[in-house]
Amino acid sequence: MEPTGGEAEFAMSKKRIMIVYGTRPEAIKVAPVIATLENHPALDPLPVVTGQHREMLDQVNTVFGISPVSDLDVLKQEQTLNGLAARLFAELEPVYRDLTPDAVVVQGDTTTVLAAALAAFYERIPVVHIEAGLRSHNLMSPFPEEANRKLVSQVTSLHLAPTMTSKDNLLNEGVDPEKVVVTGNTVIDALFHTVRQDVEWTDSALADAIAEGRRILVVTTHRRENWGGAMEGVGRALRTLAQRYPNDVIVLPAHRNPIVRQAILPALSGLENVITLEPLAYPEFTKLLEAAHIVLTDSGGVQEEAPSLGKPVLVMRENTERPEGVVAGTVKLIGTDEDRIVSEVSVLKEEEDAYFAMARAANPYGDGRAAERSVAAIAHMFGLGPQMPDFVPGSPGS
Ligand code: UD1
Ligand code: UDP
């Protein structure tokens, strides 16, 4: 039905909220926000993808039924940070000028996020930053994400911090408390929404392993600072573990980056109990996490999701900007030393007390209402409604 005159006028006056995102984790984490914006009477979402990722990004948009209004298609194989940033800046300006958003929303700390935020600032468009305030306090690790998120904070008008720790980081850097809202992490909204769906396993070896009740070690790795020698060591550690525990299975959905694949996959060939896969669609991956015995990862998002599902997470990094899981006892930082990876996984496999001390459900990152709080905060920024109370873990009324 055509809108009536009044409806059309109201639609015209809705605030245009452009969400710019480019990689898999950003797509997963903005999806609940886009869905919530769609239902808001005074806000209109304009999803724009940069295409920093391609297959891994499109996979998420398909799952969540999101059709971007613009796609900058910037991906190049083995792209460099400067090459990628240059393409992003060149492509973003005309999109901002054509679509005239009232605010630009970015999520996280990728190169897409930094470029989209800075380009919006240059166009004098207010920036809203989801997952604001994460800090490892080491500019070189994670690289370049720690720098990206700190730089984005400098040009942000509304900081949506997932936890109180991230809010405190921002306040310690002098950010105005009036501009910070603690929302919880939207990844928990996406997870809660998705994990309850039934899935068909697309890989028959994985389907068999799950049907046989074999214990599964889920592994994901992609961090830039682990490329090369460290990642090759991860591959060798996995080979040792596969041989040491032949009844268990290692499942590795491999990141599309050829640099990652070249480092890790050669050590894993010819092992019956190692299943390497293409990136899994989000519903299948969340089911895999649910079926996992142990999770070994250097991913940010997986560190946030696995505690919710009560899975012990060993993080192949020296530090983390997500200390809440470590404090909750479900996440342990183990670095990338080959022998240490083998020994830490072995402890969890062999010592029941150590395993059950970590295998406890904890939700320090969210309660499934982060998108609602985020959208309320955006509306409030425009004088279009009240804010919601900050997210407090474990508080049902928060
Ligand atoms: C990027 C982000 C990182 C985030 C990660 C999530 C930066 C600098 N890095 O790292 O913060 O944690 O995404 O996965 O922003 N490729 C494909 N198809 C895809 C995706 C990647 O072919 O769908 C390949 C391409 O060769 C590409 C390479 O992977 O050049 C690296 O992708 P890029 O986005 O530059 O870096 P990531 O390591 O994925
Ligand atoms: N993920 C997925 N399929 C996979 C592996 C991971 O959907 O095969 C999801 C995972 O649940 C998490 C996100 O991708 O939400 C993490 O992405 P990634 O590790 O690439 O990036 P990071 O979180 O480290 O920035």
mmCIF file of N, CA and C in Angstrom, residues 124-226:
data_model
loop_
_atom_site.group_PDB
_atom_site.id
_atom_site.type_symbol
_atom_site.label_atom_id
_atom_site.label_comp_id
_atom_site.label_asym_id
_atom_site.label_seq_id
_atom_site.Cartn_x
_atom_site.Cartn_y
_atom_site.Cartn_z
ATOM 1 N N ARG A 124 31.406 15.807 9.030
ATOM 2 C CA ARG A 124 30.639 16.379 10.152
ATOM 3 C C ARG A 124 29.367 15.584 10.447
ATOM 4 N N ILE A 125 29.462 14.282 10.272
ATOM 5 C CA ILE A 125 28.325 13.410 10.614
ATOM 6 C C ILE A 125 28.645 12.766 11.970
ATOM 7 N N PRO A 126 27.706 12.801 12.935
ATOM 8 C CA PRO A 126 27.983 12.210 14.248
ATOM 9 C C PRO A 126 28.255 10.714 14.139
ATOM 10 N N VAL A 127 29.249 10.258 14.898
ATOM 11 C CA VAL A 127 29.636 8.842 14.889
ATOM 12 C C VAL A 127 29.134 8.169 16.161
ATOM 13 N N VAL A 128 28.501 7.010 15.980
ATOM 14 C CA VAL A 128 28.092 6.161 17.113
ATOM 15 C C VAL A 128 28.966 4.922 17.074
ATOM 16 N N HIS A 129 29.630 4.621 18.183
ATOM 17 C CA HIS A 129 30.565 3.494 18.192
ATOM 18 C C HIS A 129 30.026 2.386 19.091
ATOM 19 N N ILE A 130 29.689 1.267 18.460
ATOM 20 C CA ILE A 130 29.263 0.070 19.206
ATOM 21 C C ILE A 130 30.509 -0.716 19.596
ATOM 22 N N GLU A 131 30.490 -1.290 20.775
ATOM 23 C CA GLU A 131 31.636 -2.016 21.355
ATOM 24 C C GLU A 131 32.792 -1.042 21.595
ATOM 25 N N ALA A 132 32.442 0.094 22.178
ATOM 26 C CA ALA A 132 33.441 1.127 22.467
ATOM 27 C C ALA A 132 34.160 0.808 23.778
ATOM 28 N N GLY A 133 35.413 1.239 23.844
ATOM 29 C CA GLY A 133 36.134 1.219 25.123
ATOM 30 C C GLY A 133 36.913 -0.052 25.423
ATOM 31 N N LEU A 134 36.933 -1.026 24.497
ATOM 32 C CA LEU A 134 37.785 -2.200 24.737
ATOM 33 C C LEU A 134 39.242 -1.756 24.634
ATOM 34 N N ARG A 135 40.065 -2.188 25.577
ATOM 35 C CA ARG A 135 41.477 -1.813 25.559
ATOM 36 C C ARG A 135 42.326 -2.978 26.049
ATOM 37 N N SER A 136 43.380 -3.276 25.283
ATOM 38 C CA SER A 136 44.384 -4.221 25.786
ATOM 39 C C SER A 136 45.513 -3.461 26.468
ATOM 40 N N HIS A 137 45.560 -2.141 26.228
ATOM 41 C CA HIS A 137 46.621 -1.261 26.740
ATOM 42 C C HIS A 137 47.978 -1.597 26.137
ATOM 43 N N ASN A 138 47.968 -2.195 24.967
ATOM 44 C CA ASN A 138 49.211 -2.466 24.230
ATOM 45 C C ASN A 138 48.946 -2.157 22.760
ATOM 46 N N LEU A 139 49.532 -1.073 22.281
ATOM 47 C CA LEU A 139 49.234 -0.597 20.926
ATOM 48 C C LEU A 139 49.600 -1.619 19.853
ATOM 49 N N MET A 140 50.524 -2.520 20.160
ATOM 50 C CA MET A 140 50.975 -3.486 19.154
ATOM 51 C C MET A 140 50.216 -4.815 19.229
ATOM 52 N N SER A 141 49.299 -4.960 20.173
ATOM 53 C CA SER A 141 48.610 -6.241 20.320
ATOM 54 C C SER A 141 47.244 -6.057 20.972
ATOM 55 N N PRO A 142 46.150 -6.317 20.302
ATOM 56 C CA PRO A 142 46.116 -6.765 18.919
ATOM 57 C C PRO A 142 46.427 -5.620 17.948
ATOM 58 N N PHE A 143 47.137 -5.974 16.901
ATOM 59 C CA PHE A 143 47.557 -5.009 15.876
ATOM 60 C C PHE A 143 46.759 -5.240 14.596
ATOM 61 N N PRO A 144 46.152 -4.239 14.043
ATOM 62 C CA PRO A 144 46.139 -2.822 14.439
ATOM 63 C C PRO A 144 44.918 -2.435 15.257
ATOM 64 N N GLU A 145 44.203 -3.407 15.810
ATOM 65 C CA GLU A 145 42.881 -3.111 16.389
ATOM 66 C C GLU A 145 42.925 -2.173 17.586
ATOM 67 N N GLU A 146 43.962 -2.317 18.453
ATOM 68 C CA GLU A 146 44.012 -1.433 19.625
ATOM 69 C C GLU A 146 44.115 0.027 19.174
ATOM 70 N N ALA A 147 44.946 0.279 18.164
ATOM 71 C CA ALA A 147 45.066 1.649 17.655
ATOM 72 C C ALA A 147 43.752 2.079 17.013
ATOM 73 N N ASN A 148 43.165 1.202 16.202
ATOM 74 C CA ASN A 148 41.911 1.575 15.525
ATOM 75 C C ASN A 148 40.853 2.024 16.527
ATOM 76 N N ARG A 149 40.648 1.231 17.574
ATOM 77 C CA ARG A 149 39.527 1.572 18.472
ATOM 78 C C ARG A 149 39.825 2.820 19.297
ATOM 79 N N LYS A 150 41.112 3.036 19.621
ATOM 80 C CA LYS A 150 41.437 4.261 20.365
ATOM 81 C C LYS A 150 41.222 5.493 19.482
ATOM 82 N N LEU A 151 41.606 5.371 18.216
ATOM 83 C CA LEU A 151 41.430 6.497 17.290
ATOM 84 C C LEU A 151 39.946 6.776 17.065
ATOM 85 N N VAL A 152 39.163 5.718 16.931
ATOM 86 C CA VAL A 152 37.716 5.907 16.721
ATOM 87 C C VAL A 152 37.106 6.643 17.910
ATOM 88 N N SER A 153 37.552 6.328 19.109
ATOM 89 C CA SER A 153 36.995 6.994 20.305
ATOM 90 C C SER A 153 37.184 8.513 20.245
ATOM 91 N N GLN A 154 38.226 8.958 19.543
ATOM 92 C CA GLN A 154 38.513 10.403 19.468
ATOM 93 C C GLN A 154 37.470 11.154 18.642
ATOM 94 N N VAL A 155 36.788 10.468 17.736
ATOM 95 C CA VAL A 155 35.848 11.174 16.839
ATOM 96 C C VAL A 155 34.406 10.707 17.061
ATOM 97 N N THR A 156 34.162 10.028 18.170
ATOM 98 C CA THR A 156 32.841 9.446 18.427
ATOM 99 C C THR A 156 31.967 10.390 19.258
ATOM 100 N N SER A 157 30.688 10.485 18.873
ATOM 101 C CA SER A 157 29.731 11.314 19.622
ATOM 102 C C SER A 157 28.990 10.508 20.678
ATOM 103 N N LEU A 158 28.746 9.211 20.383
ATOM 104 C CA LEU A 158 28.036 8.357 21.346
ATOM 105 C C LEU A 158 28.780 7.028 21.436
ATOM 106 N N HIS A 159 29.269 6.725 22.653
ATOM 107 C CA HIS A 159 30.077 5.512 22.866
ATOM 108 C C HIS A 159 29.182 4.450 23.502
ATOM 109 N N LEU A 160 28.941 3.361 22.809
ATOM 110 C CA LEU A 160 28.134 2.276 23.362
ATOM 111 C C LEU A 160 29.096 1.206 23.877
ATOM 112 N N ALA A 161 29.353 1.270 25.181
ATOM 113 C CA ALA A 161 30.331 0.369 25.797
ATOM 114 C C ALA A 161 29.638 -0.928 26.180
ATOM 115 N N PRO A 162 30.258 -2.081 25.878
ATOM 116 C CA PRO A 162 29.579 -3.338 26.213
ATOM 117 C C PRO A 162 29.559 -3.638 27.707
ATOM 118 N N THR A 163 30.585 -3.233 28.421
ATOM 119 C CA THR A 163 30.652 -3.570 29.858
ATOM 120 C C THR A 163 31.103 -2.348 30.656
ATOM 121 N N MET A 164 30.993 -2.467 31.980
ATOM 122 C CA MET A 164 31.446 -1.381 32.854
ATOM 123 C C MET A 164 32.959 -1.179 32.730
ATOM 124 N N THR A 165 33.695 -2.287 32.513
ATOM 125 C CA THR A 165 35.149 -2.157 32.346
ATOM 126 C C THR A 165 35.460 -1.290 31.133
ATOM 127 N N SER A 166 34.737 -1.515 30.033
ATOM 128 C CA SER A 166 35.008 -0.724 28.827
ATOM 129 C C SER A 166 34.582 0.732 29.037
ATOM 130 N N LYS A 167 33.510 0.941 29.782
ATOM 131 C CA LYS A 167 33.131 2.335 30.100
ATOM 132 C C LYS A 167 34.244 3.003 30.917
ATOM 133 N N ASP A 168 34.754 2.278 31.912
ATOM 134 C CA ASP A 168 35.824 2.856 32.756
ATOM 135 C C ASP A 168 37.049 3.211 31.914
ATOM 136 N N ASN A 169 37.376 2.357 30.945
ATOM 137 C CA ASN A 169 38.516 2.675 30.071
ATOM 138 C C ASN A 169 38.306 4.022 29.375
ATOM 139 N N LEU A 170 37.078 4.235 28.913
ATOM 140 C CA LEU A 170 36.783 5.496 28.211
ATOM 141 C C LEU A 170 36.863 6.681 29.173
ATOM 142 N N LEU A 171 36.294 6.513 30.367
ATOM 143 C CA LEU A 171 36.312 7.624 31.335
ATOM 144 C C LEU A 171 37.745 7.953 31.730
ATOM 145 N N ASN A 172 38.575 6.901 31.854
ATOM 146 C CA ASN A 172 39.985 7.142 32.200
ATOM 147 C C ASN A 172 40.723 7.899 31.107
ATOM 148 N N GLU A 173 40.197 7.841 29.885
ATOM 149 C CA GLU A 173 40.817 8.587 28.781
ATOM 150 C C GLU A 173 40.173 9.972 28.616
ATOM 151 N N GLY A 174 39.279 10.324 29.537
ATOM 152 C CA GLY A 174 38.714 11.671 29.517
ATOM 153 C C GLY A 174 37.433 11.815 28.709
ATOM 154 N N VAL A 175 36.807 10.698 28.326
ATOM 155 C CA VAL A 175 35.543 10.804 27.582
ATOM 156 C C VAL A 175 34.444 11.277 28.540
ATOM 157 N N ASP A 176 33.578 12.156 28.031
ATOM 158 C CA ASP A 176 32.466 12.701 28.827
ATOM 159 C C ASP A 176 31.509 11.558 29.215
ATOM 160 N N PRO A 177 31.282 11.338 30.523
ATOM 161 C CA PRO A 177 30.399 10.229 30.946
ATOM 162 C C PRO A 177 28.996 10.325 30.354
ATOM 163 N N GLU A 178 28.554 11.545 30.045
ATOM 164 C CA GLU A 178 27.216 11.717 29.454
ATOM 165 C C GLU A 178 27.109 11.068 28.079
ATOM 166 N N LYS A 179 28.271 10.823 27.457
ATOM 167 C CA LYS A 179 28.255 10.277 26.091
ATOM 168 C C LYS A 179 28.527 8.776 26.060
ATOM 169 N N VAL A 180 28.522 8.132 27.234
ATOM 170 C CA VAL A 180 28.806 6.693 27.296
ATOM 171 C C VAL A 180 27.596 5.967 27.870
ATOM 172 N N VAL A 181 27.161 4.916 27.187
ATOM 173 C CA VAL A 181 26.077 4.067 27.690
ATOM 174 C C VAL A 181 26.587 2.629 27.710
ATOM 175 N N VAL A 182 26.328 1.919 28.811
ATOM 176 C CA VAL A 182 26.734 0.508 28.894
ATOM 177 C C VAL A 182 25.573 -0.349 28.395
ATOM 178 N N THR A 183 25.806 -1.031 27.297
ATOM 179 C CA THR A 183 24.702 -1.721 26.613
ATOM 180 C C THR A 183 24.742 -3.242 26.746
ATOM 181 N N GLY A 184 25.907 -3.815 27.124
ATOM 182 C CA GLY A 184 26.105 -5.256 26.880
ATOM 183 C C GLY A 184 26.579 -5.398 25.446
ATOM 184 N N ASN A 185 27.102 -6.576 25.113
ATOM 185 C CA ASN A 185 27.605 -6.769 23.746
ATOM 186 C C ASN A 185 26.510 -7.368 22.864
ATOM 187 N N THR A 186 26.344 -6.763 21.696
ATOM 188 C CA THR A 186 25.278 -7.225 20.789
ATOM 189 C C THR A 186 25.539 -8.632 20.261
ATOM 190 N N VAL A 187 26.780 -9.143 20.433
ATOM 191 C CA VAL A 187 27.032 -10.519 19.980
ATOM 192 C C VAL A 187 26.189 -11.510 20.788
ATOM 193 N N ILE A 188 25.880 -11.149 22.024
ATOM 194 C CA ILE A 188 25.077 -12.063 22.847
ATOM 195 C C ILE A 188 23.628 -12.059 22.340
ATOM 196 N N ASP A 189 23.142 -10.928 21.876
ATOM 197 C CA ASP A 189 21.810 -10.883 21.245
ATOM 198 C C ASP A 189 21.799 -11.825 20.038
ATOM 199 N N ALA A 190 22.859 -11.694 19.196
ATOM 200 C CA ALA A 190 22.919 -12.524 17.975
ATOM 201 C C ALA A 190 22.997 -13.998 18.348
ATOM 202 N N LEU A 191 23.805 -14.302 19.350
ATOM 203 C CA LEU A 191 23.975 -15.696 19.771
ATOM 204 C C LEU A 191 22.664 -16.272 20.302
ATOM 205 N N PHE A 192 22.011 -15.552 21.217
ATOM 206 C CA PHE A 192 20.754 -16.052 21.802
ATOM 207 C C PHE A 192 19.714 -16.282 20.705
ATOM 208 N N HIS A 193 19.682 -15.373 19.745
ATOM 209 C CA HIS A 193 18.704 -15.475 18.660
ATOM 210 C C HIS A 193 18.987 -16.696 17.781
ATOM 211 N N THR A 194 20.282 -16.982 17.587
ATOM 212 C CA THR A 194 20.681 -17.954 16.572
ATOM 213 C C THR A 194 20.816 -19.367 17.114
ATOM 214 N N VAL A 195 21.342 -19.501 18.313
ATOM 215 C CA VAL A 195 21.765 -20.828 18.770
ATOM 216 C C VAL A 195 20.566 -21.765 18.999
ATOM 217 N N ARG A 196 19.378 -21.177 19.147
ATOM 218 C CA ARG A 196 18.216 -22.035 19.370
ATOM 219 C C ARG A 196 17.670 -22.622 18.063
ATOM 220 N N GLN A 197 18.203 -22.160 16.921
ATOM 221 C CA GLN A 197 17.704 -22.692 15.641
ATOM 222 C C GLN A 197 18.294 -24.075 15.366
ATOM 223 N N ASP A 198 17.494 -24.942 14.747
ATOM 224 C CA ASP A 198 18.019 -26.254 14.335
ATOM 225 C C ASP A 198 18.897 -26.071 13.108
ATOM 226 N N VAL A 199 19.990 -26.849 13.037
ATOM 227 C CA VAL A 199 20.801 -26.799 11.811
ATOM 228 C C VAL A 199 21.098 -28.208 11.326
ATOM 229 N N GLU A 200 21.322 -28.316 10.047
ATOM 230 C CA GLU A 200 21.824 -29.557 9.439
ATOM 231 C C GLU A 200 23.325 -29.379 9.320
ATOM 232 N N TRP A 201 24.110 -30.347 9.783
ATOM 233 C CA TRP A 201 25.563 -30.232 9.620
ATOM 234 C C TRP A 201 25.891 -30.354 8.143
ATOM 235 N N THR A 202 26.672 -29.421 7.616
ATOM 236 C CA THR A 202 26.973 -29.477 6.180
ATOM 237 C C THR A 202 28.118 -30.440 5.879
ATOM 238 N N ASP A 203 28.904 -30.800 6.897
ATOM 239 C CA ASP A 203 30.038 -31.696 6.673
ATOM 240 C C ASP A 203 29.715 -33.067 7.282
ATOM 241 N N SER A 204 29.835 -34.114 6.481
ATOM 242 C CA SER A 204 29.404 -35.431 6.978
ATOM 243 C C SER A 204 30.344 -35.965 8.061
ATOM 244 N N ALA A 205 31.641 -35.657 7.956
ATOM 245 C CA ALA A 205 32.574 -36.130 8.994
ATOM 246 C C ALA A 205 32.245 -35.475 10.340
ATOM 247 N N LEU A 206 31.881 -34.199 10.284
ATOM 248 C CA LEU A 206 31.496 -33.500 11.516
ATOM 249 C C LEU A 206 30.182 -34.073 12.062
ATOM 250 N N ALA A 207 29.237 -34.303 11.166
ATOM 251 C CA ALA A 207 27.956 -34.894 11.599
ATOM 252 C C ALA A 207 28.205 -36.241 12.282
ATOM 253 N N ASP A 208 29.096 -37.053 11.713
ATOM 254 C CA ASP A 208 29.396 -38.375 12.298
ATOM 255 C C ASP A 208 30.050 -38.216 13.666
ATOM 256 N N ALA A 209 31.031 -37.306 13.756
ATOM 257 C CA ALA A 209 31.749 -37.112 15.024
ATOM 258 C C ALA A 209 30.771 -36.721 16.130
ATOM 259 N N ILE A 210 29.816 -35.846 15.780
ATOM 260 C CA ILE A 210 28.849 -35.400 16.789
ATOM 261 C C ILE A 210 27.897 -36.553 17.143
ATOM 262 N N ALA A 211 27.453 -37.280 16.120
ATOM 263 C CA ALA A 211 26.549 -38.415 16.379
ATOM 264 C C ALA A 211 27.230 -39.478 17.248
ATOM 265 N N GLU A 212 28.528 -39.655 17.054
ATOM 266 C CA GLU A 212 29.261 -40.663 17.841
ATOM 267 C C GLU A 212 29.633 -40.149 19.230
ATOM 268 N N GLY A 213 29.350 -38.892 19.515
ATOM 269 C CA GLY A 213 29.641 -38.323 20.838
ATOM 270 C C GLY A 213 31.126 -38.129 21.093
ATOM 271 N N ARG A 214 31.904 -37.977 20.015
ATOM 272 C CA ARG A 214 33.348 -37.753 20.229
ATOM 273 C C ARG A 214 33.577 -36.345 20.790
ATOM 274 N N ARG A 215 34.590 -36.206 21.640
ATOM 275 C CA ARG A 215 34.862 -34.894 22.240
ATOM 276 C C ARG A 215 35.511 -33.982 21.195
ATOM 277 N N ILE A 216 34.998 -32.759 21.114
ATOM 278 C CA ILE A 216 35.424 -31.865 20.032
ATOM 279 C C ILE A 216 36.216 -30.676 20.583
ATOM 280 N N LEU A 217 37.397 -30.486 19.999
ATOM 281 C CA LEU A 217 38.178 -29.265 20.246
ATOM 282 C C LEU A 217 37.916 -28.350 19.051
ATOM 283 N N VAL A 218 37.224 -27.236 19.288
ATOM 284 C CA VAL A 218 36.964 -26.272 18.206
ATOM 285 C C VAL A 218 38.098 -25.250 18.189
ATOM 286 N N VAL A 219 38.652 -25.031 17.006
ATOM 287 C CA VAL A 219 39.785 -24.104 16.888
ATOM 288 C C VAL A 219 39.463 -23.030 15.850
ATOM 289 N N THR A 220 39.702 -21.757 16.210
ATOM 290 C CA THR A 220 39.687 -20.704 15.179
ATOM 291 C C THR A 220 40.910 -19.824 15.398
ATOM 292 N N THR A 221 41.494 -19.378 14.291
ATOM 293 C CA THR A 221 42.656 -18.494 14.390
ATOM 294 C C THR A 221 42.751 -17.604 13.154
ATOM 295 N N HIS A 222 43.139 -16.360 13.375
ATOM 296 C CA HIS A 222 43.339 -15.443 12.243
ATOM 297 C C HIS A 222 44.170 -14.224 12.592
ATOM 298 N N ARG A 223 44.452 -13.969 13.872
ATOM 299 C CA ARG A 223 45.067 -12.698 14.291
ATOM 300 C C ARG A 223 46.348 -12.379 13.551
ATOM 301 N N ARG A 224 46.405 -11.156 13.075
ATOM 302 C CA ARG A 224 47.542 -10.666 12.297
ATOM 303 C C ARG A 224 48.866 -10.821 13.055
ATOM 304 N N GLU A 225 48.866 -10.546 14.359
ATOM 305 C CA GLU A 225 50.138 -10.627 15.103
ATOM 306 C C GLU A 225 50.578 -12.080 15.301
ATOM 307 N N ASN A 226 49.691 -13.041 14.980
ATOM 308 C CA ASN A 226 50.080 -14.464 15.071
ATOM 309 C C ASN A 226 50.494 -15.046 13.717
#
